[in-house]
Amino acid sequence: MSLSPTATAAPAIFHGHQIVKTYQMGEVAVHALRQVDIDLYEGEFVVLLGPSGSGKSTLLNILGGLDVPTSGDVYFRQQNLSQGGDRLLTRFRRESIGFIFQFYNLIPSLTARENVALVTDIAPHPMRPEEALALVGLSDRLDHFPSQLSGGQQQRVAIARAIAKRPEVLFCDEPTGALDYSTGKLVLEVLARVNQELGTTVVIITHNAGIGAMGDRVITMRDGQIHTIERNQRRASPDELEW
Amino acid sequence: MQSIDRKLLRDLITLRGQVIAIVLIVACGIASMVTMTSTYQSLQLSQTQYYSQYRFTDVFVQLKRAPEGVMAQIREIPGVGQGRSRVVETVTLDVPGLDDPATGRLVSIPEQPRAILNDIALQSGRYIQPDRLDEVIASPAFVAANQLALGDTISAVINGRWQELRIVGTALSPEYLYEISGTELLPDNQRFGVFWMGRQALATAFDLDGAFNDVVLTLTPGANEQAVIFRLDQILERYGGLGAYGRDNQVSHRFLEDDLDGLQVMAVILPVIFLGIAAFLLNMVLARLVSTQRDQIAVLKAFGYSNLEVGLHFLKLVLVVVALGAILGIGLGRWLGENFTHFYVQYYQFPSVQYRAGARVIVGAVGVSAIAALIGAFHAVQGVVSLPPAEAMRPEPPASFKPTIVERMGLQRWLSPAGRIILRNLERRPLQALMAMVGISMAVAILVVGGYFSDAIDQIMAIQFQTVQREDITLTFTQPLSGQVRHDLAQLSGVLRVEPFRSVPVRFRYGHRTRLGSITGLSAPSTLRQLIDQDMQAVPIPDDGIVLTTKLAELLHLKIGDPLTVEVLEGARPTRQVPVAGLVDELVGLATYMHVDALNALMQEDTSYSGAYLLVDQQQITALYSQLKQTPSVASVAQRETAIHQFNETIGATSGAMNAVLMLFATIISAGVIYNAARIALSERCRELATLRIIGFTQREIAFILLGEQGALILAAVPVGWLLGYGLAWVLNQSPAVDSEMVRLPFVIHPASYLFALLVTALAAAGSGLLIGHQLRRLDLIAVLKTRE
Ligand SMILES: Nc1ncnc2c1ncn2[C@@H]1O[C@H](COP(=O)(O)OP(=O)(O)O)[C@@H](O)[C@H]1O
Ligand SMILES: [Mg+2]
C-alpha cells in the first residue's frame, strides 16, 4: 500500500492517494497537483521543499482539511476526509491539526494568552495556555497584544496556539519566511522541540534547501508532483543549519 | 476613459453591495426633500394664484343686520382697500337620497356676473339668471358626494319655510378651499355644502332687503389689520357685529396654513436624518477603501499623480453615489410629491393645481446631498492625500488594542474570547461604533415617531368620541328657544335623552389680548358632553365661573382664578367679568363651557337654549330625521357616528400610507447601516476570521464574532432609538403643525409602537445578517492567508 520507498516502523497517519487539484482560470486549467501519492508517519519531521508554484501549499492545505482535492482521496487514520464535507473538516482541524503560517495570523484584539486560549477553549484535551507559551519561551509575554510583540515572538505565539490543543500533526507553511536568520532559527528550534517532546508529527514547507537537514525525510516537489523523497540518516539540530 | 477612472468603476463594482445601500439612503434623503418641498411649493403657489385671481379678502366679519348705508362708513376706514357686503345664511337641507338633514351655507352673489371679492370660479353649468329666484350655484364636492346633477333641486328651510333650490352650476371659492361649516376637522361633503345665490333673492327670503349680515374686506398694502378690525368692530357694534377677524382665523385658510407648516417641518427633518446617515456611511466606506488601497495610492503618487488628483479620484466615487442617488431620489420624490399633492387636493379644493418640482427644488436637494456626502468623505480622503508616498507604500501598522473598560473593571471572567474580540473591536473605534449606533437609532426613532402619530390620533378619537362627545346627535336652533324645547324634543320619535345647551358668540378679553369664540352653557348633569381634566377623566361642570380649553387659556395667558372679560356679541351684548373656574384638556378646537344657568344669568335672560344633545334609539332614527326636517327651528343636525366614520376613513388611510413609507425608510436605513458596518468589519477582519476557521472554529462561531459586534450595536441602539424617537415625537408635538388651535395631538406612544420599532429593526438586521453570513460562508480561507494584509 505504502508508496514510500523506505519502510518505516511507525504507522502512517496520513495517506494521500492520487490527489489532483486543478484550478480553472477561465479558459486555462492550472494543474496545481497532478496525481500525488503521499504518506505521513507518526512522530516524524518532514521538510517539504520545492520552487515557488510547485504545489507545496496546495498539498498541505488539502492534507490539513483547508481545501478539498479535485479528485483523489485523503485518509486520516482510516477516515476519508475527501468525503466529509465542511462539518467533518472543521472537527478534524479543531481536534487533530495545528497550522502555522508565514504571516502569524494572530487575532490582533486578543493577548498572547488569549490567542492560545482561543484554541484550548474548543479542543478536547488541551494544555493550559501558559504551558504552551512556556514551551515556546514566552512565559514573560502572556498579556501582550500582538502589536506589542516582535515578528519572531508573534510566530512563537502562533506555534503555541497551534500546539496547545496537542495536535497529532503540525503543518507549517513557510514559518520562517517573514523572519530574519537568527529569529528563524529560534522558531525552528521550537518546532524541533515540539516534535521531540510531544511526539507531534511536523511538516514544514520551505524553499530553503538548508533546512532540509533537520528533517527525518525531505520531500521535494516540482510542477505539481513529488519529485524526490530522501531520508536523512541523522537529523541536524537547528543551530547546525546554514542557509 | 482614463485608467484612473476605470479603477473607479472597478472599485464601485467591487463595493456594489455597500454602494447600493448608500445610494438608497441618499435617494431617500433626496426623495423626502423633493417630495416635501415640491408639495409645499405646488400647494403654496396654487394658493397664492388662487387667492389673487379670485380676490381672497383679508378681513371677515359676520353681524346680525346692518343697512347698506353702513358700507360707506366701512369703506372709509383707513387701510381698507375694497369691501363687499353680503348676505350669508346657514340652512337645513333636504337632499334627495340622504336620510339625515344636511347643512347648506347660502352666500349671496350679484345677479349679473362681475368681478367681486371672494369670487367664484365656475366649474360647470352656468351663472344664475337674475329673474330666477330659485337658482343656485353649488360646490362641486357637495354635488358629487350626493350624486346630484345640474338641473336637480334640493329643498332648504329658508326663513322657516321649505323652498326648492335649483342647481344650475358648480363653483369653487378661495373662502371655502377647505369646505367645512366651521367646527369640524374634516369636510363631510355629503352633509355640508356651499351655495351661491342671487343677493336680491337671498335678502328677500331672510328679510334683509337693503341690508347685509356679512362683510369681507381687502386691506391696502401696509395697512394695520388690528386697527382696521378694531374700527370695524366699533362701527358694527350697534348692528350685532360678531367680531371681525383676519385670515389667520379664517377657518379654510388656517387649515391650509397648518398643513403647509407641517410640510415645511418634514422637509427639514427627514432629509437631515437621511443625509446625515449617508454622510457617515460614505465616510466609513471610503476610510476602509483608502486603507485597503494604501499601496495603490502610493504607486499613483510615485508615478506623479498629484495629491489633488488622488483626492479627487476618491471624491468622484462619492459624486457617483450622489448622482445615482439623485436619479433615483428625484424620480421617487417627484412621484411621491405628485401623489402627496393630489392627496391634499382631495381635501383642499383648488380650481387647478399644477404639480411642479421646479429646477430649484431639485438642484437644492441634490446640492444639499452632495455637500453632505462630501463632508462625510472629506475626512477619509484628507488622510490619504496628506500621506507621503513612501509611508503609504508601507502596510498600515497593526491595529493596537487594549483591555476594555469591562475588563479593567475586573469582569473579564464573564467574557468568552469571542465576547472579548467583539468588545475590544467596538472599543477600538468608539466613534465609528457610536455613529453606527446613532444610524440604527435613527431608524428606530423614525418608527417610534410613526407610532406616535397613529397612537396620538387613536387617542384623539378615543377622547373626543368616547369621553367628550357622547351624544348621538347635536341639534342647533335657528334662534334661542325657551325651556319648553326640552319637552318638545323628548316627544320626538326615538329620543332617549335630551340635554339642551346654550351657545353664545363672545369676544374674550384678558389684558391686551382678545379672541373671538363662543361659550357653551351645558345642562347639569351633563352626560352627553363631558368635560375632561388633565388625565382625560370626566369632571363635573362647576356651578359658577367659566371653564376654558387649556390651549385657549395659553393663548390668552390665563390661569385658574383669573377674571376673564366676556363681551357677548348677541342680544343685549352685555360685557361681564367671569372668573376662570377650571381648564379642560380637550384636543380639538377652543371650546369654553359654563353651567347653562350661569350663562343664562350672564345673558340676563330666562332659560333659553341654542341647541341640544340627543341620545336616540337607532331603530327609529329615520323617523326622527324626517321629523327634524319638518322642524323649521332646527338649523343643523350633526351626528357623532358620521364624524367618527369620516375620521376613521380619512385618517386611517393617511396614517396607513404614512406608516408604510416610514417603515420603508427605516428599513432602508437600518439595513443600510448594519450591512455596511458588517461588510466593512468583514473586509477588515477576514484574515482573522479565516484564521479562526483554520484553527477549527465553525461557521456559526465566526459568524457570531462578526455579527455579534453588529448585534451589540443594535442592542445598544434600540433603547437609544426609543429615547430619540420619544424626543423627536416630543419636539414634533410642540410644533405648530400638531399643536394648533384646530387640533392638538396628545403626546402618547404605546408600548406596542416601541415593540414594532424593535421588530422592524431586528428584521432589517436579520436580513443584512443573512447576506453577510452568506458572504462569510464563501470566504476563501486559503486566499486570505496567502497574502499579507
Ligand atoms: N486559488 C487559486 N487559483 C488558481 N490557481 C491557484 C490557486 N492557488 C494556487 N494556484 C496555483 O497552483 C499552483 C501551486 O500553487 P501553490 O501550491 O501555492 O505553490 P507553492 O506553495 O509551492 O508555491 C501555482 O501555479 C498557483 O498559481
Ligand atoms: Mg506556498
Short mmCIF file of C-alpha atoms in Angstrom, two decimals, chain B residues 421-627:
data_model
loop_
_atom_site.label_atom_id
_atom_site.label_comp_id
_atom_site.label_asym_id
_atom_site.label_seq_id
_atom_site.Cartn_x
_atom_site.Cartn_y
_atom_site.Cartn_z
CA ILE B 421 -12.95 40.19 20.48
CA ILE B 422 -16.33 41.85 20.00
CA LEU B 423 -15.91 44.27 22.87
CA ARG B 424 -12.35 45.24 22.08
CA ASN B 425 -13.18 45.87 18.45
CA LEU B 426 -16.04 48.12 19.44
CA GLU B 427 -13.89 49.98 21.89
CA ARG B 428 -11.02 50.45 19.49
CA ARG B 429 -13.20 52.55 17.16
CA PRO B 430 -15.55 54.23 19.55
CA LEU B 431 -16.52 56.97 17.11
CA GLN B 432 -17.40 54.55 14.35
CA ALA B 433 -19.33 52.35 16.74
CA LEU B 434 -21.14 55.40 18.04
CA MET B 435 -22.05 56.63 14.58
CA ALA B 436 -23.33 53.24 13.51
CA MET B 437 -25.35 53.14 16.68
CA VAL B 438 -26.76 56.59 16.02
CA GLY B 439 -27.70 55.49 12.49
CA ILE B 440 -29.60 52.48 13.73
CA SER B 441 -31.19 54.55 16.49
CA MET B 442 -32.44 56.95 13.85
CA ALA B 443 -34.24 54.13 12.09
CA VAL B 444 -35.79 53.07 15.37
CA ALA B 445 -36.66 56.69 16.13
CA ILE B 446 -38.40 57.18 12.79
CA LEU B 447 -40.59 54.19 13.53
CA VAL B 448 -41.35 55.44 17.02
CA VAL B 449 -42.40 58.78 15.54
CA GLY B 450 -44.69 56.96 13.11
CA GLY B 451 -46.13 55.10 16.08
CA TYR B 452 -46.61 58.36 17.92
CA PHE B 453 -48.73 59.76 15.08
CA SER B 454 -51.05 56.74 14.98
CA ASP B 455 -51.24 56.44 18.74
CA ALA B 456 -51.96 60.14 19.15
CA ILE B 457 -54.71 60.01 16.55
CA ASP B 458 -56.22 56.93 18.21
CA GLN B 459 -56.13 58.80 21.48
CA ILE B 460 -57.89 61.83 20.00
CA MET B 461 -60.55 59.53 18.63
CA ALA B 462 -60.98 57.82 21.95
CA ILE B 463 -61.11 61.01 23.97
CA GLN B 464 -63.16 63.09 21.59
CA PHE B 465 -65.70 60.47 20.67
CA GLN B 466 -65.90 58.41 23.82
CA THR B 467 -65.24 60.74 26.70
CA VAL B 468 -66.08 64.22 25.44
CA GLN B 469 -68.76 63.71 22.81
CA ARG B 470 -71.19 61.03 23.81
CA GLU B 471 -74.36 62.22 22.13
CA ASP B 472 -75.76 60.60 19.02
CA ILE B 473 -77.00 63.84 17.52
CA THR B 474 -76.29 67.52 18.06
CA LEU B 475 -79.02 69.94 17.05
CA THR B 476 -78.68 73.68 16.71
CA PHE B 477 -81.63 76.00 16.54
CA THR B 478 -82.09 78.93 14.22
CA GLN B 479 -82.56 81.13 17.28
CA PRO B 480 -82.59 80.57 21.06
CA LEU B 481 -85.66 78.67 22.28
CA SER B 482 -87.30 78.62 25.71
CA GLY B 483 -87.05 75.83 28.30
CA GLN B 484 -90.11 74.19 26.78
CA VAL B 485 -87.97 72.82 23.94
CA ARG B 486 -86.57 70.14 26.24
CA HIS B 487 -90.02 68.55 26.48
CA ASP B 488 -90.80 69.07 22.82
CA LEU B 489 -87.65 67.28 21.76
CA ALA B 490 -88.27 64.44 24.20
CA GLN B 491 -91.55 63.79 22.40
CA LEU B 492 -89.86 63.12 19.03
CA SER B 493 -89.54 59.50 17.88
CA GLY B 494 -86.71 57.54 19.37
CA VAL B 495 -85.30 60.32 21.56
CA LEU B 496 -84.00 58.71 24.75
CA ARG B 497 -82.35 61.64 26.40
CA VAL B 498 -82.24 65.39 25.79
CA GLU B 499 -79.55 67.69 27.15
CA PRO B 500 -80.14 71.17 25.78
CA PHE B 501 -77.34 73.72 25.72
CA ARG B 502 -76.95 77.43 25.19
CA SER B 503 -74.27 78.74 22.88
CA VAL B 504 -73.32 82.40 22.81
CA PRO B 505 -70.85 84.15 20.50
CA VAL B 506 -68.42 86.25 22.51
CA ARG B 507 -65.16 88.10 22.43
CA PHE B 508 -62.81 87.13 25.24
CA ARG B 509 -60.56 89.81 26.57
CA TYR B 510 -57.73 89.44 29.06
CA GLY B 511 -55.21 92.23 29.42
CA HIS B 512 -54.44 93.40 25.91
CA ARG B 513 -55.26 90.01 24.36
CA THR B 514 -58.58 89.32 22.70
CA ARG B 515 -60.02 86.32 20.99
CA LEU B 516 -63.31 85.54 19.28
CA GLY B 517 -65.13 82.43 20.37
CA SER B 518 -68.27 81.10 21.91
CA ILE B 519 -69.38 79.87 25.29
CA THR B 520 -71.36 76.67 25.54
CA GLY B 521 -73.70 76.53 28.53
CA LEU B 522 -74.20 72.88 29.48
CA SER B 523 -77.12 71.47 31.44
CA ALA B 524 -76.16 69.71 34.63
CA PRO B 525 -75.60 66.85 34.97
CA SER B 526 -74.05 66.85 31.53
CA THR B 527 -73.71 63.24 30.48
CA LEU B 528 -73.68 63.66 26.71
CA ARG B 529 -70.93 66.27 26.63
CA GLN B 530 -68.33 65.76 29.31
CA LEU B 531 -65.52 67.98 30.48
CA ILE B 532 -62.17 66.31 30.88
CA ASP B 533 -59.25 67.11 33.11
CA GLN B 534 -55.51 66.69 32.52
CA ASP B 535 -55.75 62.96 33.00
CA MET B 536 -58.56 62.77 30.45
CA GLN B 537 -61.04 61.93 33.20
CA ALA B 538 -64.54 63.39 33.18
CA VAL B 539 -65.10 66.20 35.69
CA PRO B 540 -68.42 67.91 36.55
CA ILE B 541 -69.26 71.37 35.27
CA PRO B 542 -68.87 73.99 38.05
CA ASP B 543 -71.98 75.97 39.05
CA ASP B 544 -70.20 79.29 38.58
CA GLY B 545 -67.35 80.61 36.52
CA ILE B 546 -66.08 79.61 33.12
CA VAL B 547 -64.08 76.58 32.04
CA LEU B 548 -61.58 77.07 29.20
CA THR B 549 -59.75 74.69 26.95
CA THR B 550 -56.14 74.75 28.12
CA LYS B 551 -54.96 75.91 24.69
CA LEU B 552 -57.22 78.96 24.82
CA ALA B 553 -56.00 79.78 28.33
CA GLU B 554 -52.49 79.54 26.95
CA LEU B 555 -53.30 81.90 24.06
CA LEU B 556 -54.85 84.43 26.45
CA HIS B 557 -52.15 83.90 29.11
CA LEU B 558 -54.79 82.99 31.67
CA LYS B 559 -54.72 80.73 34.67
CA ILE B 560 -57.37 79.38 37.02
CA GLY B 561 -58.88 82.13 39.16
CA ASP B 562 -58.09 84.97 36.74
CA PRO B 563 -61.00 87.22 35.82
CA LEU B 564 -61.84 86.84 32.13
CA THR B 565 -63.73 89.64 30.40
CA VAL B 566 -66.53 88.31 28.22
CA GLU B 567 -68.10 90.60 25.62
CA VAL B 568 -71.27 88.95 24.40
CA LEU B 569 -71.88 89.56 20.69
CA GLU B 570 -75.59 88.72 20.70
CA GLY B 571 -78.82 90.13 22.08
CA ALA B 572 -78.21 92.91 24.61
CA ARG B 573 -74.44 92.40 24.21
CA PRO B 574 -73.55 92.57 27.90
CA THR B 575 -69.89 92.71 28.96
CA ARG B 576 -69.07 90.76 32.13
CA GLN B 577 -66.12 89.53 34.11
CA VAL B 578 -66.20 85.81 34.79
CA PRO B 579 -63.59 84.01 36.90
CA VAL B 580 -61.84 81.07 35.28
CA ALA B 581 -63.12 78.10 37.28
CA GLY B 582 -61.17 75.38 35.54
CA LEU B 583 -59.32 74.16 32.47
CA VAL B 584 -60.18 71.26 30.23
CA ASP B 585 -57.66 69.47 28.07
CA GLU B 586 -59.79 69.00 25.01
CA LEU B 587 -57.74 68.09 21.98
CA VAL B 588 -59.95 69.63 19.33
CA GLY B 589 -60.96 73.27 18.99
CA LEU B 590 -61.01 76.06 21.57
CA ALA B 591 -64.32 75.45 23.37
CA THR B 592 -65.29 77.17 26.61
CA TYR B 593 -68.01 75.99 28.94
CA MET B 594 -70.29 77.35 31.66
CA HIS B 595 -73.22 75.97 33.57
CA VAL B 596 -76.24 76.77 31.40
CA ASP B 597 -77.99 78.55 34.31
CA ALA B 598 -74.91 80.69 34.89
CA LEU B 599 -74.75 81.54 31.20
CA ASN B 600 -78.46 82.41 31.10
CA ALA B 601 -77.88 84.63 34.13
CA LEU B 602 -74.92 86.29 32.44
CA MET B 603 -77.10 86.95 29.42
CA GLN B 604 -79.81 88.30 31.72
CA GLU B 605 -82.31 86.01 30.04
CA ASP B 606 -84.81 83.39 31.10
CA THR B 607 -83.92 79.78 30.49
CA SER B 608 -83.14 79.55 26.81
CA TYR B 609 -81.32 77.10 24.62
CA SER B 610 -79.47 77.29 21.28
CA GLY B 611 -79.39 73.59 20.66
CA ALA B 612 -79.45 70.16 22.23
CA TYR B 613 -77.50 66.94 22.53
CA LEU B 614 -79.66 63.87 21.96
CA LEU B 615 -79.33 60.23 22.77
CA VAL B 616 -81.52 58.32 20.34
CA ASP B 617 -82.78 54.84 19.57
CA GLN B 618 -81.05 53.86 16.35
CA GLN B 619 -84.09 51.80 15.32
CA GLN B 620 -86.19 54.92 14.96
CA ILE B 621 -83.59 57.23 13.52
CA THR B 622 -85.16 57.54 10.08
CA ALA B 623 -88.45 58.64 11.56
CA LEU B 624 -86.61 61.13 13.75
CA TYR B 625 -84.76 62.58 10.78
CA SER B 626 -87.90 63.17 8.82
CA GLN B 627 -89.47 64.84 11.85
#
